[in-house]
Amino acid sequence: MPLAPPPPLRIGLTGGIGSGKSTVARRLASHGALVVDTDAIARRLTQPGGAAMPALRKAFGDSVIRPDGGLDRQQMRQLAFADVLCRRRLEAILHPMISDETQREALAGIAAPVVVFDVPLLVESGRWLDLVHRVLVVDCSEDTQIARVVRRSGWTVDAVRAVIEAQVSREQRLLKANDVLLNDGIDEAELARRVDVLWQSWKDLGAPTL
């Protein structure tokens, strides 16, 4: 009878907007990690016909619905940042659905050596800290965050700052980190090299009991 594979090491990957977290996730996936992307799950839930759309329409009305039936993410973002009660209603709808889908994807990758949970608000949610073995923070300065997001998305500086201010501070995030990748003033090749070094350091850790 073949031996069951060892349980995977569970990594919580987080970082502020524009930190380079997605680039790190892709590099980890190239090494064989299963990456469970909670942002991608949220987008699927809120696309036309997505499972969350009936509840979102009922809670917030047609003003947050695009003509194609999907969620107007920009409009919803503005409402959520302006009103904490609105944000909590949104989270109450989406978070349980995201959690269920996250667990389903993680179970599907049980044979992977490492499962990476890509969670932008990992520190803010609190519960994620009990579900992973280690927390990896991708870190950079606020100026770097703003420059990257403006360049890639065309947002205004004020819009990016509003997102940064809605997230926990850089210092709070770093306090929860087991591993930190500094992605400031380096190119993508150097970031990839740093990810490779970190991956090597994880290889012999195994998966301690949560």
PDB file of C-alpha atoms in Angstrom:
ATOM      1  CA  MET A   1       0.000   0.000   0.000  1.00  0.00           C
ATOM      2  CA  PRO A   2       1.592   3.319  -1.042  1.00  0.00           C
ATOM      3  CA  LEU A   3       2.320   5.843   1.676  1.00  0.00           C
ATOM      4  CA  ALA A   4       0.168   8.947   1.775  1.00  0.00           C
ATOM      5  CA  PRO A   5       2.027  12.143   0.888  1.00  0.00           C
ATOM      6  CA  PRO A   6       2.978  14.340   3.846  1.00  0.00           C
ATOM      7  CA  PRO A   7       0.578  17.207   4.516  1.00  0.00           C
ATOM      8  CA  PRO A   8       1.539  20.419   2.757  1.00  0.00           C
ATOM      9  CA  LEU A   9       3.138  23.398   4.417  1.00  0.00           C
ATOM     10  CA  ARG A  10       0.470  26.116   4.562  1.00  0.00           C
ATOM     11  CA  ILE A  11       1.748  29.628   3.823  1.00  0.00           C
ATOM     12  CA  GLY A  12      -0.272  32.804   4.210  1.00  0.00           C
ATOM     13  CA  LEU A  13       0.930  35.279   1.587  1.00  0.00           C
ATOM     14  CA  THR A  14       0.042  38.923   2.077  1.00  0.00           C
ATOM     15  CA  GLY A  15       1.197  42.448   1.360  1.00  0.00           C
ATOM     16  CA  GLY A  16      -0.204  45.880   0.703  1.00  0.00           C
ATOM     17  CA  ILE A  17      -1.590  46.929  -2.662  1.00  0.00           C
ATOM     18  CA  GLY A  18       1.221  47.268  -5.197  1.00  0.00           C
ATOM     19  CA  SER A  19       3.704  45.302  -3.095  1.00  0.00           C
ATOM     20  CA  GLY A  20       4.337  42.670  -5.775  1.00  0.00           C
ATOM     21  CA  LYS A  21       2.472  39.883  -4.033  1.00  0.00           C
ATOM     22  CA  SER A  22       1.061  38.446  -7.260  1.00  0.00           C
ATOM     23  CA  THR A  23       4.541  38.252  -8.800  1.00  0.00           C
ATOM     24  CA  VAL A  24       5.757  36.331  -5.751  1.00  0.00           C
ATOM     25  CA  ALA A  25       2.752  33.994  -5.950  1.00  0.00           C
ATOM     26  CA  ARG A  26       3.514  33.172  -9.591  1.00  0.00           C
ATOM     27  CA  ARG A  27       7.139  32.383  -8.731  1.00  0.00           C
ATOM     28  CA  LEU A  28       6.082  30.102  -5.882  1.00  0.00           C
ATOM     29  CA  ALA A  29       3.667  28.335  -8.232  1.00  0.00           C
ATOM     30  CA  SER A  30       6.546  27.728 -10.654  1.00  0.00           C
ATOM     31  CA  HIS A  31       8.271  25.775  -7.871  1.00  0.00           C
ATOM     32  CA  GLY A  32       5.233  23.525  -7.402  1.00  0.00           C
ATOM     33  CA  ALA A  33       3.217  25.387  -4.788  1.00  0.00           C
ATOM     34  CA  LEU A  34      -0.557  25.353  -5.078  1.00  0.00           C
ATOM     35  CA  VAL A  35      -1.636  29.003  -4.939  1.00  0.00           C
ATOM     36  CA  VAL A  36      -5.156  29.683  -3.704  1.00  0.00           C
ATOM     37  CA  ASP A  37      -5.901  33.273  -4.746  1.00  0.00           C
ATOM     38  CA  THR A  38      -8.750  34.745  -2.694  1.00  0.00           C
ATOM     39  CA  ASP A  39      -8.980  37.811  -4.954  1.00  0.00           C
ATOM     40  CA  ALA A  40      -9.502  35.554  -7.975  1.00  0.00           C
ATOM     41  CA  ILE A  41     -12.169  33.648  -6.059  1.00  0.00           C
ATOM     42  CA  ALA A  42     -13.916  36.920  -5.192  1.00  0.00           C
ATOM     43  CA  ARG A  43     -13.861  37.946  -8.851  1.00  0.00           C
ATOM     44  CA  ARG A  44     -15.474  34.648  -9.879  1.00  0.00           C
ATOM     45  CA  LEU A  45     -18.176  35.054  -7.246  1.00  0.00           C
ATOM     46  CA  THR A  46     -18.987  38.559  -8.501  1.00  0.00           C
ATOM     47  CA  GLN A  47     -18.832  38.019 -12.256  1.00  0.00           C
ATOM     48  CA  PRO A  48     -22.077  37.846 -14.296  1.00  0.00           C
ATOM     49  CA  GLY A  49     -23.982  34.848 -12.956  1.00  0.00           C
ATOM     50  CA  GLY A  50     -21.628  34.566  -9.972  1.00  0.00           C
ATOM     51  CA  ALA A  51     -22.926  32.932  -6.803  1.00  0.00           C
ATOM     52  CA  ALA A  52     -22.682  36.148  -4.771  1.00  0.00           C
ATOM     53  CA  MET A  53     -24.557  38.392  -7.181  1.00  0.00           C
ATOM     54  CA  PRO A  54     -28.156  37.821  -5.974  1.00  0.00           C
ATOM     55  CA  ALA A  55     -27.212  38.656  -2.376  1.00  0.00           C
ATOM     56  CA  LEU A  56     -25.161  41.679  -3.457  1.00  0.00           C
ATOM     57  CA  ARG A  57     -27.988  43.044  -5.584  1.00  0.00           C
ATOM     58  CA  LYS A  58     -30.427  42.610  -2.694  1.00  0.00           C
ATOM     59  CA  ALA A  59     -28.072  44.282  -0.182  1.00  0.00           C
ATOM     60  CA  PHE A  60     -26.823  47.208  -2.298  1.00  0.00           C
ATOM     61  CA  GLY A  61     -29.257  47.645  -5.166  1.00  0.00           C
ATOM     62  CA  ASP A  62     -28.752  48.036  -8.901  1.00  0.00           C
ATOM     63  CA  SER A  63     -26.283  50.926  -8.537  1.00  0.00           C
ATOM     64  CA  VAL A  64     -23.427  48.451  -7.951  1.00  0.00           C
ATOM     65  CA  ILE A  65     -24.401  46.150 -10.827  1.00  0.00           C
ATOM     66  CA  ARG A  66     -22.834  46.525 -14.275  1.00  0.00           C
ATOM     67  CA  PRO A  67     -25.025  46.256 -17.405  1.00  0.00           C
ATOM     68  CA  ASP A  68     -23.692  42.720 -17.951  1.00  0.00           C
ATOM     69  CA  GLY A  69     -24.906  41.615 -14.520  1.00  0.00           C
ATOM     70  CA  GLY A  70     -21.528  41.526 -12.777  1.00  0.00           C
ATOM     71  CA  LEU A  71     -20.436  43.616  -9.822  1.00  0.00           C
ATOM     72  CA  ASP A  72     -19.216  47.144 -10.519  1.00  0.00           C
ATOM     73  CA  ARG A  73     -16.086  46.730  -8.417  1.00  0.00           C
ATOM     74  CA  GLN A  74     -15.082  50.384  -8.597  1.00  0.00           C
ATOM     75  CA  GLN A  75     -18.487  51.578  -7.403  1.00  0.00           C
ATOM     76  CA  MET A  76     -18.575  48.932  -4.686  1.00  0.00           C
ATOM     77  CA  ARG A  77     -15.065  49.877  -3.576  1.00  0.00           C
ATOM     78  CA  GLN A  78     -16.044  53.527  -3.250  1.00  0.00           C
ATOM     79  CA  LEU A  79     -19.098  52.653  -1.169  1.00  0.00           C
ATOM     80  CA  ALA A  80     -17.172  50.272   1.063  1.00  0.00           C
ATOM     81  CA  PHE A  81     -14.358  52.723   1.745  1.00  0.00           C
ATOM     82  CA  ALA A  82     -16.805  55.529   2.506  1.00  0.00           C
ATOM     83  CA  ASP A  83     -19.042  53.593   4.903  1.00  0.00           C
ATOM     84  CA  VAL A  84     -17.793  51.018   7.410  1.00  0.00           C
ATOM     85  CA  LEU A  85     -21.276  49.479   7.773  1.00  0.00           C
ATOM     86  CA  CYS A  86     -21.447  49.035   4.017  1.00  0.00           C
ATOM     87  CA  ARG A  87     -18.054  47.342   4.086  1.00  0.00           C
ATOM     88  CA  ARG A  88     -19.192  44.987   6.838  1.00  0.00           C
ATOM     89  CA  ARG A  89     -22.319  44.013   4.875  1.00  0.00           C
ATOM     90  CA  LEU A  90     -20.147  43.290   1.849  1.00  0.00           C
ATOM     91  CA  GLU A  91     -17.760  41.182   3.936  1.00  0.00           C
ATOM     92  CA  ALA A  92     -20.642  39.283   5.549  1.00  0.00           C
ATOM     93  CA  ILE A  93     -21.811  38.210   2.091  1.00  0.00           C
ATOM     94  CA  LEU A  94     -18.473  37.494   0.437  1.00  0.00           C
ATOM     95  CA  HIS A  95     -16.234  36.151   3.195  1.00  0.00           C
ATOM     96  CA  PRO A  96     -18.164  32.913   3.935  1.00  0.00           C
ATOM     97  CA  MET A  97     -18.370  32.143   0.214  1.00  0.00           C
ATOM     98  CA  ILE A  98     -14.681  32.872  -0.294  1.00  0.00           C
ATOM     99  CA  SER A  99     -13.817  30.704   2.707  1.00  0.00           C
ATOM    100  CA  ASP A 100     -15.789  27.732   1.374  1.00  0.00           C
ATOM    101  CA  GLU A 101     -14.185  27.967  -2.064  1.00  0.00           C
ATOM    102  CA  THR A 102     -10.731  28.459  -0.555  1.00  0.00           C
ATOM    103  CA  GLN A 103     -11.027  25.249   1.435  1.00  0.00           C
ATOM    104  CA  ARG A 104     -12.304  23.360  -1.609  1.00  0.00           C
ATOM    105  CA  GLU A 105      -9.297  24.475  -3.689  1.00  0.00           C
ATOM    106  CA  ALA A 106      -6.869  23.690  -0.860  1.00  0.00           C
ATOM    107  CA  LEU A 107      -8.229  20.157  -0.474  1.00  0.00           C
ATOM    108  CA  ALA A 108      -7.889  19.624  -4.216  1.00  0.00           C
ATOM    109  CA  GLY A 109      -4.155  20.315  -3.890  1.00  0.00           C
ATOM    110  CA  ILE A 110      -3.448  18.117  -0.892  1.00  0.00           C
ATOM    111  CA  ALA A 111      -0.537  16.432  -2.748  1.00  0.00           C
ATOM    112  CA  ALA A 112       1.291  19.752  -3.272  1.00  0.00           C
ATOM    113  CA  PRO A 113       4.340  20.278  -1.012  1.00  0.00           C
ATOM    114  CA  VAL A 114       3.215  23.829  -0.193  1.00  0.00           C
ATOM    115  CA  VAL A 115      -0.195  25.486  -0.318  1.00  0.00           C
ATOM    116  CA  VAL A 116       0.001  29.280  -0.554  1.00  0.00           C
ATOM    117  CA  PHE A 117      -3.085  31.237   0.468  1.00  0.00           C
ATOM    118  CA  ASP A 118      -2.818  34.577  -1.326  1.00  0.00           C
ATOM    119  CA  VAL A 119      -4.860  36.817   0.987  1.00  0.00           C
ATOM    120  CA  PRO A 120      -4.543  40.619   0.728  1.00  0.00           C
ATOM    121  CA  LEU A 121      -6.302  41.160   4.074  1.00  0.00           C
ATOM    122  CA  LEU A 122      -4.745  38.214   5.898  1.00  0.00           C
ATOM    123  CA  VAL A 123      -3.653  40.245   8.922  1.00  0.00           C
ATOM    124  CA  GLU A 124      -6.868  42.286   9.017  1.00  0.00           C
ATOM    125  CA  SER A 125      -9.106  39.206   9.091  1.00  0.00           C
ATOM    126  CA  GLY A 126      -7.327  37.647  12.062  1.00  0.00           C
ATOM    127  CA  ARG A 127      -8.703  34.141  11.512  1.00  0.00           C
ATOM    128  CA  TRP A 128      -6.144  33.360   8.823  1.00  0.00           C
ATOM    129  CA  LEU A 129      -3.313  33.438  11.332  1.00  0.00           C
ATOM    130  CA  ASP A 130      -4.680  30.232  12.884  1.00  0.00           C
ATOM    131  CA  LEU A 131      -5.050  28.474   9.533  1.00  0.00           C
ATOM    132  CA  VAL A 132      -1.486  28.723   8.217  1.00  0.00           C
ATOM    133  CA  HIS A 133       1.913  27.560   9.434  1.00  0.00           C
ATOM    134  CA  ARG A 134       3.796  30.660   8.333  1.00  0.00           C
ATOM    135  CA  VAL A 135       3.014  34.185   7.156  1.00  0.00           C
ATOM    136  CA  LEU A 136       4.984  35.620   4.246  1.00  0.00           C
ATOM    137  CA  VAL A 137       4.787  39.394   3.832  1.00  0.00           C
ATOM    138  CA  VAL A 138       5.853  41.080   0.601  1.00  0.00           C
ATOM    139  CA  ASP A 139       6.939  44.522   1.716  1.00  0.00           C
ATOM    140  CA  CYS A 140       7.768  47.869   0.115  1.00  0.00           C
ATOM    141  CA  SER A 141       7.461  51.575   0.858  1.00  0.00           C
ATOM    142  CA  GLU A 142       4.209  53.485   0.417  1.00  0.00           C
ATOM    143  CA  ASP A 143       5.780  55.600  -2.332  1.00  0.00           C
ATOM    144  CA  THR A 144       6.616  52.431  -4.245  1.00  0.00           C
ATOM    145  CA  GLN A 145       3.089  51.086  -3.770  1.00  0.00           C
ATOM    146  CA  ILE A 146       1.541  54.277  -5.135  1.00  0.00           C
ATOM    147  CA  ALA A 147       3.888  54.468  -8.127  1.00  0.00           C
ATOM    148  CA  ARG A 148       3.238  50.844  -9.128  1.00  0.00           C
ATOM    149  CA  VAL A 149      -0.547  51.010  -8.872  1.00  0.00           C
ATOM    150  CA  VAL A 150      -0.793  54.339 -10.712  1.00  0.00           C
ATOM    151  CA  ARG A 151       1.438  52.969 -13.485  1.00  0.00           C
ATOM    152  CA  ARG A 152      -0.376  49.658 -13.925  1.00  0.00           C
ATOM    153  CA  SER A 153      -3.990  50.668 -13.250  1.00  0.00           C
ATOM    154  CA  GLY A 154      -4.236  54.375 -14.002  1.00  0.00           C
ATOM    155  CA  TRP A 155      -5.730  55.101 -10.590  1.00  0.00           C
ATOM    156  CA  THR A 156      -5.253  58.518  -9.049  1.00  0.00           C
ATOM    157  CA  VAL A 157      -2.758  58.910  -6.219  1.00  0.00           C
ATOM    158  CA  ASP A 158      -5.631  59.704  -3.836  1.00  0.00           C
ATOM    159  CA  ALA A 159      -7.458  56.505  -4.805  1.00  0.00           C
ATOM    160  CA  VAL A 160      -4.388  54.398  -4.071  1.00  0.00           C
ATOM    161  CA  ARG A 161      -3.821  56.186  -0.773  1.00  0.00           C
ATOM    162  CA  ALA A 162      -7.438  55.467   0.218  1.00  0.00           C
ATOM    163  CA  VAL A 163      -6.855  51.738  -0.283  1.00  0.00           C
ATOM    164  CA  ILE A 164      -3.574  51.834   1.658  1.00  0.00           C
ATOM    165  CA  GLU A 165      -5.245  53.662   4.537  1.00  0.00           C
ATOM    166  CA  ALA A 166      -8.050  51.067   4.651  1.00  0.00           C
ATOM    167  CA  GLN A 167      -5.491  48.277   5.098  1.00  0.00           C
ATOM    168  CA  VAL A 168      -3.433  47.623   8.222  1.00  0.00           C
ATOM    169  CA  SER A 169      -0.210  49.568   8.455  1.00  0.00           C
ATOM    170  CA  ARG A 170       3.055  48.286   7.078  1.00  0.00           C
ATOM    171  CA  GLU A 171       4.363  47.974  10.646  1.00  0.00           C
ATOM    172  CA  GLN A 172       1.359  45.909  11.813  1.00  0.00           C
ATOM    173  CA  ARG A 173       1.739  43.566   8.861  1.00  0.00           C
ATOM    174  CA  LEU A 174       5.439  43.027   9.503  1.00  0.00           C
ATOM    175  CA  LEU A 175       4.769  42.186  13.152  1.00  0.00           C
ATOM    176  CA  LYS A 176       2.826  39.101  12.017  1.00  0.00           C
ATOM    177  CA  ALA A 177       5.433  37.936   9.483  1.00  0.00           C
ATOM    178  CA  ASN A 178       7.519  34.798   9.760  1.00  0.00           C
ATOM    179  CA  ASP A 179       9.186  35.610   6.453  1.00  0.00           C
ATOM    180  CA  VAL A 180       9.593  38.955   4.669  1.00  0.00           C
ATOM    181  CA  LEU A 181      10.452  39.632   1.037  1.00  0.00           C
ATOM    182  CA  LEU A 182      11.535  43.245   0.559  1.00  0.00           C
ATOM    183  CA  ASN A 183      10.486  44.286  -2.934  1.00  0.00           C
ATOM    184  CA  ASP A 184      11.774  47.822  -3.098  1.00  0.00           C
ATOM    185  CA  GLY A 185      14.414  49.151  -5.475  1.00  0.00           C
ATOM    186  CA  ILE A 186      14.995  45.759  -7.134  1.00  0.00           C
ATOM    187  CA  ASP A 187      14.035  44.285 -10.478  1.00  0.00           C
ATOM    188  CA  GLU A 188      11.870  41.226 -11.086  1.00  0.00           C
ATOM    189  CA  ALA A 189      14.894  38.971 -11.564  1.00  0.00           C
ATOM    190  CA  GLU A 190      16.221  39.852  -8.123  1.00  0.00           C
ATOM    191  CA  LEU A 191      12.787  39.348  -6.581  1.00  0.00           C
ATOM    192  CA  ALA A 192      12.623  35.916  -8.216  1.00  0.00           C
ATOM    193  CA  ARG A 193      16.053  35.069  -6.785  1.00  0.00           C
ATOM    194  CA  ARG A 194      14.864  36.027  -3.296  1.00  0.00           C
ATOM    195  CA  VAL A 195      11.761  33.879  -3.693  1.00  0.00           C
ATOM    196  CA  ASP A 196      13.968  30.959  -4.758  1.00  0.00           C
ATOM    197  CA  VAL A 197      16.120  31.318  -1.641  1.00  0.00           C
ATOM    198  CA  LEU A 198      13.027  31.391   0.540  1.00  0.00           C
ATOM    199  CA  TRP A 199      11.585  28.320  -1.189  1.00  0.00           C
ATOM    200  CA  GLN A 200      14.783  26.426  -0.500  1.00  0.00           C
ATOM    201  CA  SER A 201      14.556  27.363   3.182  1.00  0.00           C
ATOM    202  CA  TRP A 202      11.015  25.939   3.341  1.00  0.00           C
ATOM    203  CA  LYS A 203      11.858  22.607   1.723  1.00  0.00           C
ATOM    204  CA  ASP A 204      12.982  20.926   4.934  1.00  0.00           C
ATOM    205  CA  LEU A 205      10.429  22.505   7.257  1.00  0.00           C
ATOM    206  CA  GLY A 206       7.641  20.000   6.611  1.00  0.00           C
ATOM    207  CA  ALA A 207       4.191  20.856   7.892  1.00  0.00           C
ATOM    208  CA  PRO A 208       4.045  21.385  11.661  1.00  0.00           C
ATOM    209  CA  THR A 209       0.755  20.816  13.438  1.00  0.00           C
ATOM    210  CA  LEU A 210      -1.509  23.836  13.459  1.00  0.00           C
TER     211      LEU A 210
END
